[in-house]
Amino acid sequence: MAFLGLAGWQIDVENPCVIMSQDKSREFLHSGNDKDKFKFFYKASLLQQVSDLLQNIDEHLKSANALVHELEESIKPMLKELDELQGKIKNMEHVEEISQRVQQLKKKLAWSWVYDVDKQLEEQRTKIGRLKDRIPACQAKIDLQLSVVEELMERISKKKAQIACMMENTSEVRRMKDELQQTLSLATKEKLELEEEYGRKGNQLQKMVKHVRLLEQQIQDIHEQHVKNTQVSVLPDINNRFLVLVFPCSVFSILCFLAITVITLAEESEIEEKLKGLQCEVDATASSLASLKEEESALLESLNEGSSEIRRIADEIEDFERKRREIEHSIREINQHQINKVTAFGGDKVINLLRAIERHQERFKKPPIGPIGAHLTLVNGDTWAFAVENAIGRLLNTFIVANHKDALVLRGCAREASYGHVPIVIYDFARPRLDIRPHMLPQTNHPTTLSVLRTENHIVYNVLVDMGDAERQVLVRDYDMGKAVAFEQRILNLKEVHTLDGYKMFSRGSVQTILPPNRKLRRGRLCSSFDGQINDLQRDASHVNEEAQQRRRRKRDAEGRLQDLQEDLQSVKRRRMNAERNLMSKKLALQDVKNAYGAEANASSASNLQVRMNEAEAKANKLKVSFENLCESAKGEIDAFDKAENDLIKLEQALHDEEAKKAHYEVIMNNKVLSLIKEAEEHYHDLEKNRLESCRKASIICPESEIEALGGCEGSNPEQLSAQLTRLNQRLQHESQRYSESIDDLRMLYEKKERKILKKKKTYKAFREKLHACETALGLRRVKFDRNASFLKRQLTWQFNRHLGKKGISGNIKLSYEEKTLSVEVKMPQDASSSTVRDTRGLSGGERSFSTLCFALALHELTEAPFRAMDEFDVFMDAVSRKISLDTLVDFALALGSQWILITPHDISMVKQGERIKKQQMAAPLNW
């Protein structure tokens, strides 16, 4: 059994009664801790019990709230499953819609083939009529050319007869003319040869004359010297190189003859030595000339190589200049992209296109979205920029429209903006964002194109998936890793592999394909920052400029070497030409010496040569006069014959041209008219058969009236419908593979889960409402508890001060619920200083006991109990205090109406008598 004690009294919570004990009184009287006093008060006034109950209820409510919150959180996975089921149902409904559209397209496609054949039949009929209209015109041209040919052939026949008659008259004249011309040529040639021989012989004679005169001078000098020495007259004579001197038979004559003979022999020996020297010089000059020619050939070869090198360097410089211009153009484009990112996907023209779209916005059912690249950003930096560009670069400039009509309006806007061909994708804007399951993605740790891209537009996301297969394109870092992923690991749901350096790898069946990087592909359009690209391009431009400067320096050096080679070549050429002239002059000198050596035999023939030359000249003049006379007499006939021949050649050429024209028109008639008509008619019959077969097959699929009810096939051809059907079939197959359940099962499962979730939501809502009601009630109880505690605080102070006043003492109780403290202040009437005693231990024993009794009575008034007891409460009081205390207790007990038991060791005769008061005096204890 638990008891709560408070300064001399105890409260039994289960059996409410108040018991005052001496020990508790002493404990309360001697306690100086305000917090302990507060605890005594808090327990005695039952506020502690109520507060504990409220706190316990609050904890229970919090626990219940946590439990209800946990229950509510437990249905979130079910709600997520419900949302997934709803998404599946919507996708399945979309699949059913696609299936219906596929069926409609199949019907339209079947009848569109029929209508297409009808169009072809109409076009073929028009073509056949047009070709048949060409027959009369072509035949008329053939007839015209035939008449012209016949006329020309008749004229040619007449002209040939005329020429044959003229040829009989001029053939003899031509023969005589040719003979005279040939004879004249031979005579002229003979004359020239004789003149040349005459000139050469004359030169030789002149040299011989000079030599004879020199010999005569030498003989004259010898003779004069001899005359001086002997005073004898000498008569010289010369005949054919040998000197015959007529002297008297003397020693002088013999000496002169011997001297002349020796001179002659010396001259012959000198000539032979001269011939040998000239021959050696000729050989040395020829050898030098050969070496010069070899040197010239080597220089020419070096010159050609130098020219080729200069051309090659010039081509390299041109390549570097082209690269520099391309890099500068790229830098300008990137700077423009920094100003407006949209220009990266179409240039300046895309801005004009967007403005045109804005001007014609009311003509669109739904505004176009694009370009797609402007709606995309890369995740986690620009690492995969080039690989993504290589994977889906063809889609970045694309615009998305909702239907075919919007596509036509968009093309009109493109023409207005001079955009050229704008890539367009038609897509359903109402379709929600696609939910791609993990098992539908490539099972690899490498990223995909879709995973490195971020877009806020779900239509762009869907187009990347449906049109670009971005979720099936895997990105790797290098070539070897790409080969391993594409061809060795056999990854499911993998379409392509793209590397950082631009390689594209894929396999179709057993065929493995690797495409090299596309160097013309624009890079970095998706990058978040273009500064790095600009820096790279500037470095490339600087490198290209350095390479170009190096090539220019090499070109200048090569040109300098080439100029030196040209100078060397010119020098060698001059030396070679000098050597050739020197060789020729030496050969001529050698020939002259040889000719001079044999000039004695030829001196006598000089006169005969002059006669022959005169005869040849006379003969040539005579033949020339005869030839001129013959030409003059036959000039008229020859001119007429030449004119006739020229006329015949012109007529034959005209005939050839006209026959070619006639053949041309006949070829046109046969190959481009009749054959085309035949082919067109055969094709027309084939189309009729094809039309019947197509109509039969289309009627099996659906009647033509159903197609008319669907709006017909206007504006669509079989190729377009077939392409649409192929795309829808692919989408249908793609969507059908995502879910294996039927839509009815999904709907039933959805309704079942929805009912279960609604039931739980309703239950948890009821729990939440009850908890809310309990929390409201607890709040009201808490407010009421605080208000009662405040009232009890004031009542305790009033009652305590009232009970003290019976002895002329005043006091006050300071109680703070926030600080949980209680202090008792007592002011004694005999205290002259009027100071207040704040600690009961500063009072006397009787004062302290009386103050405690007043405090206990004040507490008794705050509590309800059927039984109350006090034991030895007055042991420390004097007689006066005891009398006041007993009277106060009796009056309080009578007024309160509860049962009191007062136990004291003192005399109780002073207690007044009453019906409700019973006194019990116990006998004194025995002393043993």
mmCIF file of N, CA, C and O in Angstrom, residues 363-393:
data_model
loop_
_atom_site.group_PDB
_atom_site.id
_atom_site.type_symbol
_atom_site.label_atom_id
_atom_site.label_comp_id
_atom_site.label_asym_id
_atom_site.label_seq_id
_atom_site.Cartn_x
_atom_site.Cartn_y
_atom_site.Cartn_z
ATOM 1 N N ARG A 363 -3.121 29.314 -85.438
ATOM 2 C CA ARG A 363 -3.408 28.306 -86.457
ATOM 3 C C ARG A 363 -3.092 26.896 -85.993
ATOM 4 O O ARG A 363 -3.515 25.928 -86.615
ATOM 5 N N PHE A 364 -2.319 26.782 -84.917
ATOM 6 C CA PHE A 364 -1.964 25.459 -84.404
ATOM 7 C C PHE A 364 -3.026 24.978 -83.419
ATOM 8 O O PHE A 364 -3.545 25.757 -82.602
ATOM 9 N N LYS A 365 -3.300 23.690 -83.496
ATOM 10 C CA LYS A 365 -4.171 23.095 -82.481
ATOM 11 C C LYS A 365 -3.475 23.095 -81.137
ATOM 12 O O LYS A 365 -4.077 23.407 -80.098
ATOM 13 N N LYS A 366 -2.196 22.723 -81.154
ATOM 14 C CA LYS A 366 -1.348 22.810 -79.971
ATOM 15 C C LYS A 366 -0.009 23.368 -80.416
ATOM 16 O O LYS A 366 0.513 22.945 -81.450
ATOM 17 N N PRO A 367 0.559 24.317 -79.671
ATOM 18 C CA PRO A 367 1.830 24.921 -80.101
ATOM 19 C C PRO A 367 2.925 23.874 -80.245
ATOM 20 O O PRO A 367 3.041 22.961 -79.420
ATOM 21 N N PRO A 368 3.737 23.976 -81.283
ATOM 22 C CA PRO A 368 4.838 23.016 -81.454
ATOM 23 C C PRO A 368 5.864 23.144 -80.322
ATOM 24 O O PRO A 368 6.000 24.192 -79.683
ATOM 25 N N ILE A 369 6.568 22.057 -80.106
ATOM 26 C CA ILE A 369 7.642 22.010 -79.105
ATOM 27 C C ILE A 369 8.955 21.807 -79.856
ATOM 28 O O ILE A 369 9.085 20.870 -80.635
ATOM 29 N N GLY A 370 9.901 22.672 -79.612
ATOM 30 C CA GLY A 370 11.166 22.486 -80.287
ATOM 31 C C GLY A 370 11.987 23.761 -80.325
ATOM 32 O O GLY A 370 11.504 24.843 -79.974
ATOM 33 N N PRO A 371 13.224 23.618 -80.797
ATOM 34 C CA PRO A 371 13.879 22.337 -81.097
ATOM 35 C C PRO A 371 14.107 21.512 -79.838
ATOM 36 O O PRO A 371 14.223 22.060 -78.744
ATOM 37 N N ILE A 372 14.164 20.184 -80.004
ATOM 38 C CA ILE A 372 14.253 19.296 -78.851
ATOM 39 C C ILE A 372 15.508 19.586 -78.034
ATOM 40 O O ILE A 372 15.488 19.531 -76.806
ATOM 41 N N GLY A 373 16.614 19.884 -78.702
ATOM 42 C CA GLY A 373 17.859 20.127 -77.979
ATOM 43 C C GLY A 373 17.770 21.271 -76.984
ATOM 44 O O GLY A 373 18.470 21.265 -75.970
ATOM 45 N N ALA A 374 16.903 22.259 -77.246
ATOM 46 C CA ALA A 374 16.761 23.386 -76.325
ATOM 47 C C ALA A 374 16.067 22.979 -75.033
ATOM 48 O O ALA A 374 16.122 23.724 -74.054
ATOM 49 N N HIS A 375 15.414 21.821 -74.994
ATOM 50 C CA HIS A 375 14.705 21.343 -73.811
ATOM 51 C C HIS A 375 15.508 20.293 -73.051
ATOM 52 O O HIS A 375 14.964 19.672 -72.127
ATOM 53 N N LEU A 376 16.764 20.064 -73.429
ATOM 54 C CA LEU A 376 17.564 19.017 -72.805
ATOM 55 C C LEU A 376 18.777 19.623 -72.114
ATOM 56 O O LEU A 376 19.356 20.608 -72.593
ATOM 57 N N THR A 377 19.147 19.023 -70.996
ATOM 58 C CA THR A 377 20.387 19.368 -70.309
ATOM 59 C C THR A 377 21.062 18.077 -69.883
ATOM 60 O O THR A 377 20.413 17.047 -69.689
ATOM 61 N N LEU A 378 22.381 18.155 -69.733
ATOM 62 C CA LEU A 378 23.155 16.983 -69.323
ATOM 63 C C LEU A 378 23.205 16.890 -67.808
ATOM 64 O O LEU A 378 23.231 17.912 -67.108
ATOM 65 N N VAL A 379 23.227 15.663 -67.296
ATOM 66 C CA VAL A 379 23.305 15.408 -65.861
ATOM 67 C C VAL A 379 24.765 15.162 -65.488
ATOM 68 O O VAL A 379 25.489 14.470 -66.201
ATOM 69 N N ASN A 380 25.187 15.744 -64.380
ATOM 70 C CA ASN A 380 26.530 15.511 -63.831
ATOM 71 C C ASN A 380 27.634 15.920 -64.810
ATOM 72 O O ASN A 380 28.555 15.149 -65.106
ATOM 73 N N GLY A 381 27.540 17.124 -65.325
ATOM 74 C CA GLY A 381 28.616 17.651 -66.158
ATOM 75 C C GLY A 381 28.462 17.306 -67.619
ATOM 76 O O GLY A 381 27.464 16.727 -68.067
ATOM 77 N N ASP A 382 29.518 17.687 -68.381
ATOM 78 C CA ASP A 382 29.488 17.569 -69.845
ATOM 79 C C ASP A 382 30.324 16.393 -70.345
ATOM 80 O O ASP A 382 30.777 16.390 -71.495
ATOM 81 N N THR A 383 30.526 15.380 -69.497
ATOM 82 C CA THR A 383 31.413 14.264 -69.885
ATOM 83 C C THR A 383 30.899 13.556 -71.126
ATOM 84 O O THR A 383 31.652 13.244 -72.050
ATOM 85 N N TRP A 384 29.585 13.291 -71.162
ATOM 86 C CA TRP A 384 29.011 12.464 -72.230
ATOM 87 C C TRP A 384 28.439 13.312 -73.361
ATOM 88 O O TRP A 384 27.613 12.825 -74.133
ATOM 89 N N ALA A 385 28.828 14.580 -73.478
ATOM 90 C CA ALA A 385 28.210 15.466 -74.464
ATOM 91 C C ALA A 385 28.386 14.940 -75.885
ATOM 92 O O ALA A 385 27.419 14.867 -76.661
ATOM 93 N N PHE A 386 29.621 14.579 -76.254
ATOM 94 C CA PHE A 386 29.852 14.147 -77.631
ATOM 95 C C PHE A 386 29.191 12.801 -77.913
ATOM 96 O O PHE A 386 28.664 12.576 -79.000
ATOM 97 N N ALA A 387 29.217 11.878 -76.940
ATOM 98 C CA ALA A 387 28.566 10.578 -77.143
ATOM 99 C C ALA A 387 27.062 10.743 -77.328
ATOM 100 O O ALA A 387 26.448 10.103 -78.199
ATOM 101 N N VAL A 388 26.441 11.611 -76.528
ATOM 102 C CA VAL A 388 24.992 11.859 -76.675
ATOM 103 C C VAL A 388 24.713 12.518 -78.019
ATOM 104 O O VAL A 388 23.729 12.191 -78.699
ATOM 105 N N GLU A 389 25.577 13.453 -78.427
ATOM 106 C CA GLU A 389 25.416 14.106 -79.735
ATOM 107 C C GLU A 389 25.484 13.073 -80.858
ATOM 108 O O GLU A 389 24.722 13.125 -81.833
ATOM 109 N N ASN A 390 26.379 12.130 -80.727
ATOM 110 C CA ASN A 390 26.526 11.085 -81.736
ATOM 111 C C ASN A 390 25.326 10.149 -81.744
ATOM 112 O O ASN A 390 24.966 9.596 -82.770
ATOM 113 N N ALA A 391 24.685 9.962 -80.567
ATOM 114 C CA ALA A 391 23.568 9.024 -80.449
ATOM 115 C C ALA A 391 22.263 9.618 -80.954
ATOM 116 O O ALA A 391 21.537 8.986 -81.735
ATOM 117 N N ILE A 392 21.917 10.830 -80.520
ATOM 118 C CA ILE A 392 20.603 11.404 -80.865
ATOM 119 C C ILE A 392 20.745 12.758 -81.537
ATOM 120 O O ILE A 392 19.815 13.570 -81.491
ATOM 121 N N GLY A 393 21.899 13.013 -82.164
ATOM 122 C CA GLY A 393 22.102 14.321 -82.784
ATOM 123 C C GLY A 393 21.068 14.662 -83.840
ATOM 124 O O GLY A 393 20.713 15.824 -84.031
#
